GROMACS .gro file of C-alpha atoms in nm:
model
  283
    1UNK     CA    1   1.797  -0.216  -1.179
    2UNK     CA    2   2.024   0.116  -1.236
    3UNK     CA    3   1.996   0.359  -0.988
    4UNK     CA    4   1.941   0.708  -1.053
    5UNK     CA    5   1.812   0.742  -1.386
    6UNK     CA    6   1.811   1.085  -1.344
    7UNK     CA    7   2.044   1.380  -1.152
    8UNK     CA    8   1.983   1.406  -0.778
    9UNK     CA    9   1.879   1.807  -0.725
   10UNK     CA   10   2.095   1.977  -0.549
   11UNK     CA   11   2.119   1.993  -0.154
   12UNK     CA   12   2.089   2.326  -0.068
   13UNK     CA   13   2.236   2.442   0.290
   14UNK     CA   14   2.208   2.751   0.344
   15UNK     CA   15   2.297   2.968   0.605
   16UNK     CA   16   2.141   3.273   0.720
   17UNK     CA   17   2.336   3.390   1.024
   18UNK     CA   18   2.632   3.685   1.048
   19UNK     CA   19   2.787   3.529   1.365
   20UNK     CA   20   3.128   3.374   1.345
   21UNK     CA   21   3.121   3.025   1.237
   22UNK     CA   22   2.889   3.007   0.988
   23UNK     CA   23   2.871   2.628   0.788
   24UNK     CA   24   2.785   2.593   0.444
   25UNK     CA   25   2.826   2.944   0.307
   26UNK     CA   26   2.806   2.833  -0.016
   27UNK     CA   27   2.531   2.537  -0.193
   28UNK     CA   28   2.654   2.178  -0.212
   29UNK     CA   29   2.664   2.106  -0.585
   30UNK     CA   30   2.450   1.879  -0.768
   31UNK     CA   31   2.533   1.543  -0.716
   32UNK     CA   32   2.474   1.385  -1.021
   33UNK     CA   33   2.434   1.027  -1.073
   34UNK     CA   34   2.381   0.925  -1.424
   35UNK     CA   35   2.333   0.554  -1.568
   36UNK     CA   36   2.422   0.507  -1.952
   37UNK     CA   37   2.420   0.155  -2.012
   38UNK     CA   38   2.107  -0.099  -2.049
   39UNK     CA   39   2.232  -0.400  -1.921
   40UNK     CA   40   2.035  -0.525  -1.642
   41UNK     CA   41   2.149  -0.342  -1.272
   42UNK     CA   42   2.489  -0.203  -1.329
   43UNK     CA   43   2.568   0.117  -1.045
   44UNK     CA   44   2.734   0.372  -1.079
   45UNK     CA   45   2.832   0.318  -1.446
   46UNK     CA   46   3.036   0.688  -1.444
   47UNK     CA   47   3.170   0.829  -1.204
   48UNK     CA   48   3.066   1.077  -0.957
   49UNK     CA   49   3.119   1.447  -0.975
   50UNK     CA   50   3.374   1.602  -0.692
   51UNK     CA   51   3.134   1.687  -0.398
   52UNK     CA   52   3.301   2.119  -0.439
   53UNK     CA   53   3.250   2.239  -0.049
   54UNK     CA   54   3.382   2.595  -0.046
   55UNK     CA   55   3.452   2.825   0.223
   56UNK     CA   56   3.476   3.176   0.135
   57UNK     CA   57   3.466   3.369   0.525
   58UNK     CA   58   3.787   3.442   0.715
   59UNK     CA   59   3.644   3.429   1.021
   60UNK     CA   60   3.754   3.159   1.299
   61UNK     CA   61   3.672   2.812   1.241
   62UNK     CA   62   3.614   2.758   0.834
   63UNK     CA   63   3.518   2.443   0.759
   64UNK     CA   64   3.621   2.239   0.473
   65UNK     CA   65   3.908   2.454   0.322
   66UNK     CA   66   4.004   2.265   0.046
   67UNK     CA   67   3.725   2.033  -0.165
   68UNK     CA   68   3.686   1.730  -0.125
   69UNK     CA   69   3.848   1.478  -0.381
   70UNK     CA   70   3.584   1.309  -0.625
   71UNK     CA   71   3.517   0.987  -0.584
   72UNK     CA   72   3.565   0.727  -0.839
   73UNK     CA   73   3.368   0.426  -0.858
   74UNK     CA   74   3.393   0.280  -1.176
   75UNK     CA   75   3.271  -0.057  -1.269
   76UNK     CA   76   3.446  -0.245  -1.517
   77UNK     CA   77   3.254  -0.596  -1.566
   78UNK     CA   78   2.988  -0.681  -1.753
   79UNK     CA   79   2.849  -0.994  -1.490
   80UNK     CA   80   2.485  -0.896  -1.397
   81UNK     CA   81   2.508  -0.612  -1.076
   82UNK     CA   82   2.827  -0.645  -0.940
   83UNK     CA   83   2.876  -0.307  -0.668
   84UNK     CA   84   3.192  -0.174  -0.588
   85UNK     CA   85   3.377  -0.364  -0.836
   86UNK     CA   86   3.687  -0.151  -0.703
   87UNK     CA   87   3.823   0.045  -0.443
   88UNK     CA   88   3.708   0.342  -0.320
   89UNK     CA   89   3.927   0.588  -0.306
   90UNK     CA   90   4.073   0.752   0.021
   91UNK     CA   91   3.840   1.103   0.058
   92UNK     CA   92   4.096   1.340   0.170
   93UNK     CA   93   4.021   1.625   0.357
   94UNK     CA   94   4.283   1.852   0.471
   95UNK     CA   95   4.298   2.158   0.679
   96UNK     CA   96   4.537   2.427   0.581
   97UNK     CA   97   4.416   2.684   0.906
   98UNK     CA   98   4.607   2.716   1.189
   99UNK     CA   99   4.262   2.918   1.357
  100UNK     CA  100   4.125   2.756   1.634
  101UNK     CA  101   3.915   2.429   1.574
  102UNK     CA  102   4.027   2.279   1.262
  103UNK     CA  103   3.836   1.963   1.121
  104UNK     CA  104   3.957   1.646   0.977
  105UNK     CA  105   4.349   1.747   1.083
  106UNK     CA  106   4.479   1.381   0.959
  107UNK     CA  107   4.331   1.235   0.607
  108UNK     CA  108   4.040   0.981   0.624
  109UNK     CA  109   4.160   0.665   0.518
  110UNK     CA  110   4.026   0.474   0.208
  111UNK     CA  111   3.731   0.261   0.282
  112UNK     CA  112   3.811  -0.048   0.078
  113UNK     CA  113   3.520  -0.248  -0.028
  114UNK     CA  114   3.671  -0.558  -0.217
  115UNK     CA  115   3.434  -0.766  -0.343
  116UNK     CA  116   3.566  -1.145  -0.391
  117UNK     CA  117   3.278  -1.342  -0.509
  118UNK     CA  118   3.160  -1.422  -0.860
  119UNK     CA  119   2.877  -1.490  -0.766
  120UNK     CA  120   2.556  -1.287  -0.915
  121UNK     CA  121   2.502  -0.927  -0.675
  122UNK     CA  122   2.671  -1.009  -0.314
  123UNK     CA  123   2.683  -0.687  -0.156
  124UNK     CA  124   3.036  -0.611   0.119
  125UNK     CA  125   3.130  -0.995   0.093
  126UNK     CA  126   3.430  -0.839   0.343
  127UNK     CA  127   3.417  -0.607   0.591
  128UNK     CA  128   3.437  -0.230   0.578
  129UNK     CA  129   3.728  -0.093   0.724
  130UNK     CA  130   3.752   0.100   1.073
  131UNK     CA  131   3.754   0.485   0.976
  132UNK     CA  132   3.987   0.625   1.159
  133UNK     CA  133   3.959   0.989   1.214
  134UNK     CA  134   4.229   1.101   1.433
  135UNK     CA  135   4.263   1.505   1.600
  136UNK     CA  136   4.622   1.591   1.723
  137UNK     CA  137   4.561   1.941   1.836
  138UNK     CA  138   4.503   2.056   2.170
  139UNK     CA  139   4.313   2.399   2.148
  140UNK     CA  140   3.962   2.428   2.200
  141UNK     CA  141   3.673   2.199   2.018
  142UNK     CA  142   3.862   1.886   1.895
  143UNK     CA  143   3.613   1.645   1.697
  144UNK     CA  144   3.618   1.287   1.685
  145UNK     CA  145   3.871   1.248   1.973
  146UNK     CA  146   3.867   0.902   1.996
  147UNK     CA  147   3.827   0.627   1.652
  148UNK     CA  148   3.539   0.567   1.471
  149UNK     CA  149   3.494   0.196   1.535
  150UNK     CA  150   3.479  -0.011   1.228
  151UNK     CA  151   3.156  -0.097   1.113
  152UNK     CA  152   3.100  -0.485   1.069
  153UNK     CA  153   2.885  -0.582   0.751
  154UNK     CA  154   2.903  -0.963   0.751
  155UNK     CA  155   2.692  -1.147   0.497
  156UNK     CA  156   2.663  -1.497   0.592
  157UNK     CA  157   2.392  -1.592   0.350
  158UNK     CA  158   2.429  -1.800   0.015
  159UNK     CA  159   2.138  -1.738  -0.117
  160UNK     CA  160   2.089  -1.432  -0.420
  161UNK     CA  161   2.149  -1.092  -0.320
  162UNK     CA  162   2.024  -1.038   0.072
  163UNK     CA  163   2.151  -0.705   0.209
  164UNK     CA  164   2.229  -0.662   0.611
  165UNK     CA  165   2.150  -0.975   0.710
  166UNK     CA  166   2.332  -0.901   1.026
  167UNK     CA  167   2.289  -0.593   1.220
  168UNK     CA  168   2.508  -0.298   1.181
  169UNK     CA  169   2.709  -0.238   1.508
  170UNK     CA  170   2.654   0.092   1.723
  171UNK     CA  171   2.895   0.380   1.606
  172UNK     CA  172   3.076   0.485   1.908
  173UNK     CA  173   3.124   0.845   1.905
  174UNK     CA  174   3.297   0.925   2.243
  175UNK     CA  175   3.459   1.320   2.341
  176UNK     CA  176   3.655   1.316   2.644
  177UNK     CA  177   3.734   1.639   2.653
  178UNK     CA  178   3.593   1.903   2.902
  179UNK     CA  179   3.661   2.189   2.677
  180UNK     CA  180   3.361   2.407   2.526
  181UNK     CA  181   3.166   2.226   2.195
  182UNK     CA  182   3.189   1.921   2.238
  183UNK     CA  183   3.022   1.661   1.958
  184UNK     CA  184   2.831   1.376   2.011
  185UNK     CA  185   2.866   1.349   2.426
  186UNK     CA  186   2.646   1.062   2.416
  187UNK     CA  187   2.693   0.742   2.165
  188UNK     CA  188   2.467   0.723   1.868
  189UNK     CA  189   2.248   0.427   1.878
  190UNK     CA  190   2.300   0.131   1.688
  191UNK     CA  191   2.103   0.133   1.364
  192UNK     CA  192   1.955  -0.238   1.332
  193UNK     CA  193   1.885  -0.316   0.994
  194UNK     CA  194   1.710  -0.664   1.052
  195UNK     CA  195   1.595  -0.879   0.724
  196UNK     CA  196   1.329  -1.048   0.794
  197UNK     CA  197   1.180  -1.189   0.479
  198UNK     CA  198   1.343  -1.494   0.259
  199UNK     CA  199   1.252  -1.343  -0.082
  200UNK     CA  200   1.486  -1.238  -0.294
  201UNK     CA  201   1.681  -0.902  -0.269
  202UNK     CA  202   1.455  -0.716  -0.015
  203UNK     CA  203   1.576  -0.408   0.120
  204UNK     CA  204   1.504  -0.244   0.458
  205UNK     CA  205   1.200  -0.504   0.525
  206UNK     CA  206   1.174  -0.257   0.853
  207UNK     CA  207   1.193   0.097   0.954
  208UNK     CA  208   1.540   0.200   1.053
  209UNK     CA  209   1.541   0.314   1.453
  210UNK     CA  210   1.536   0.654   1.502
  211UNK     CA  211   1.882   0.825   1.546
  212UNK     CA  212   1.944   0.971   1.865
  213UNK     CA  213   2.206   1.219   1.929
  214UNK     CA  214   2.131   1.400   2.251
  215UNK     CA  215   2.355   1.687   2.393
  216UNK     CA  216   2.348   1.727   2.752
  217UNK     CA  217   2.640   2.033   2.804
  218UNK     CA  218   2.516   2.392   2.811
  219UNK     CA  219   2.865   2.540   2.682
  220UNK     CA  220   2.810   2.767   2.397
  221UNK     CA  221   2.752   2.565   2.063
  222UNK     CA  222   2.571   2.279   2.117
  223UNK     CA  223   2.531   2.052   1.781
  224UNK     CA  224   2.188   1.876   1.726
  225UNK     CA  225   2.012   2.032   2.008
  226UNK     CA  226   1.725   1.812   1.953
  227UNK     CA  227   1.657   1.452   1.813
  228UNK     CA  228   1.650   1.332   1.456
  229UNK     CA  229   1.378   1.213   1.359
  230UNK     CA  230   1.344   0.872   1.241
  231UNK     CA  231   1.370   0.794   0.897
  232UNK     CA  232   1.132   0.572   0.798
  233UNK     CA  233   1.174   0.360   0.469
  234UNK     CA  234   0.877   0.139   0.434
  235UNK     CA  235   0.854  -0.091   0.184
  236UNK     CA  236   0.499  -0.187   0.100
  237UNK     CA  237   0.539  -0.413  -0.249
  238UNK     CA  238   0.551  -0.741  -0.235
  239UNK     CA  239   0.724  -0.784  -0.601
  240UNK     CA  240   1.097  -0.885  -0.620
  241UNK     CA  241   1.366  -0.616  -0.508
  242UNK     CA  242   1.133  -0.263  -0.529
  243UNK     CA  243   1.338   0.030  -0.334
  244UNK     CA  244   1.216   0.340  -0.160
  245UNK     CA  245   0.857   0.247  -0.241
  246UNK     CA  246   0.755   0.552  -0.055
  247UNK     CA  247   0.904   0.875  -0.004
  248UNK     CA  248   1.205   0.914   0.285
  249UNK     CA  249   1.059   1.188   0.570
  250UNK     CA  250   1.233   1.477   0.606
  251UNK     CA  251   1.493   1.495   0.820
  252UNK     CA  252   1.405   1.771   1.056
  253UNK     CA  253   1.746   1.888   1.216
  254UNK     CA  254   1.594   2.187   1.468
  255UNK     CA  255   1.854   2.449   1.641
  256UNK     CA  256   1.688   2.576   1.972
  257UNK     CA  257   1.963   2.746   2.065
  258UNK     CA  258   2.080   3.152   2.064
  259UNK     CA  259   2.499   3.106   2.124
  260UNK     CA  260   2.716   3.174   1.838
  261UNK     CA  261   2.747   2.899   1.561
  262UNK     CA  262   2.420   2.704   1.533
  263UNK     CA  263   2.380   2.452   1.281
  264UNK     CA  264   2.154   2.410   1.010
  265UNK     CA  265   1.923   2.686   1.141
  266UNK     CA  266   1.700   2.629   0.869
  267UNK     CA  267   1.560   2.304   0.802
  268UNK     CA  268   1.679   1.995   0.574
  269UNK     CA  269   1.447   1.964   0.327
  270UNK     CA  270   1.299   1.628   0.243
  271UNK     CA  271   1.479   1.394   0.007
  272UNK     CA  272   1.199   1.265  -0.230
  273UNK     CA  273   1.301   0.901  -0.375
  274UNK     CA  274   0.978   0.796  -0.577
  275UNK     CA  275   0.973   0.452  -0.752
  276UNK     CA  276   0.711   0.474  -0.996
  277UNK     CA  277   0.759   0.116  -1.188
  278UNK     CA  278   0.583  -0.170  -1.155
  279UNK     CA  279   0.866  -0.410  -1.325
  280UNK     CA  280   1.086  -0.631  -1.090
  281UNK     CA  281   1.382  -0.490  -0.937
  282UNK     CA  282   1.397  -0.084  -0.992
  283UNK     CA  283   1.595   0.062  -0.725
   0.00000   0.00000   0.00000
């Protein structure tokens, strides 16, 4: 079971407009994933390359002014597919601007994702810590004004590897401010991840509910003017622990709008995960 064989291509966001604001001037590195080892399902046997998010306009609002930290998540025993073996480290991302709407003005705190069983492959035997994502300024388009609740991942299962056996709890997003660009002025929907098969180390036995993040104000900059489409991750085999037996849609992310500062004005292209093994357990 290692996961990514080979080097995810590179995400490219591009950005074709000259009004202020622009996001993604630059292309988000490679991500690259490699697996050396043979032993049976180890993840993330290196470490993965800093995620290098540059801004290079002066213009009002940059985003990401610094690059984010890389973020280490070794693995250091030998058991049979132990995940998160350690602690991932906090992502920090500051903001050195004083310009009107800065991002991320606090640090995001370290998600810690112990792992206390020796048993073979439990996956977040604890619970994920609440993100908190404070904003202390006042001026114009804060984001995130409230906490990111924390996101419960209980596993109350004994039996070999399930995943989600619960259901992941909504993500409240609320903005209580009245001032123009707002995010997320409706809650995203809770993603339910049900599990409904007893076999061994199925993954996403459904088709995760479509994510819907409306935006009902008419104040210049709206973000995700239209819905996400749902991803859909099928899984068709009925062999022992197969993932992404089909290809993941693309995620359409549409920008109706003519204002200053759309988003994504072209369109995400589709993430292609093929499995093309037969043996048990690829992921």
């Amino acid at each position: 079971m290692p996961r990514y064989a080979d080097t995810v291509k590179s995400i490219e966001l591009h950005n074709t407009v000259s009004s202020p604001m622009p996001r993604y001037a630059d292309t988000v590195k490679s991500i690259e994933l490699h697996n050396t080892v043979s032993s049976p399902m180890p993840r993330y046997a290196d470490t993965v390359k800093s995620i290098e998010l540059h801004n290079t306009v002066s213009s009002p609002m940059p985003r990401y002014a610094d690059t984010v930290k890389s973020i280490e998540l070794h693995n250091t025993v030998s058991s049979p597919m132990p995940r998160y073996a350690d602690t991932v480290k906090s992502i920090e991302l500051h903001n050195t601007v004083s310009s009107p709407m800065p991002r991320y003005a606090d640090t995001v705190k370290s998600i810690e994702l112990h792992n206390t069983v020796s048993s073979p492959m439990p996956r977040y035997a604890d619970t994920v810590k609440s993100i908190e994502l404070h904003n202390t300024v006042s001026s114009p388009m804060p984001r995130y004004a409230d906490t990111v609740k924390s996101i419960e991942l209980h596993n109350t299962v004994s039996s070999p590897m399930p995943r989600y056996a619960d259901t992941v709890k909504s993500i409240e997003l609320h903005n209580t401010v009245s001032s123009p660009m707002p995010r997320y002025a409706d809650t995203v929907k809770s993603i339910e991840l049900h599990n409904t098969v007893s076999s061994p180390m199925p993954r996403y036995a459904d088709t995760v509910k479509s994510i819907e993040l409306h935006n009902t104000v008419s104040s210049p900059m709206p973000r995700y003017a239209d819905t996400v489409k749902s991803i859909e991750l099928h899984n068709t085999v009925s062999s022992p622990m197969p993932r992404y037996a089909d290809t993941v849609k693309s995620i359409e992310l549409h920008n109706t709008v003519s204002s200053p500062m759309p988003r994504y004005a072209d369109t995400v292209k589709s993430i292609e995960l093929h499995n093309t093994v037969s043996s048990p357990m690829p992921r």
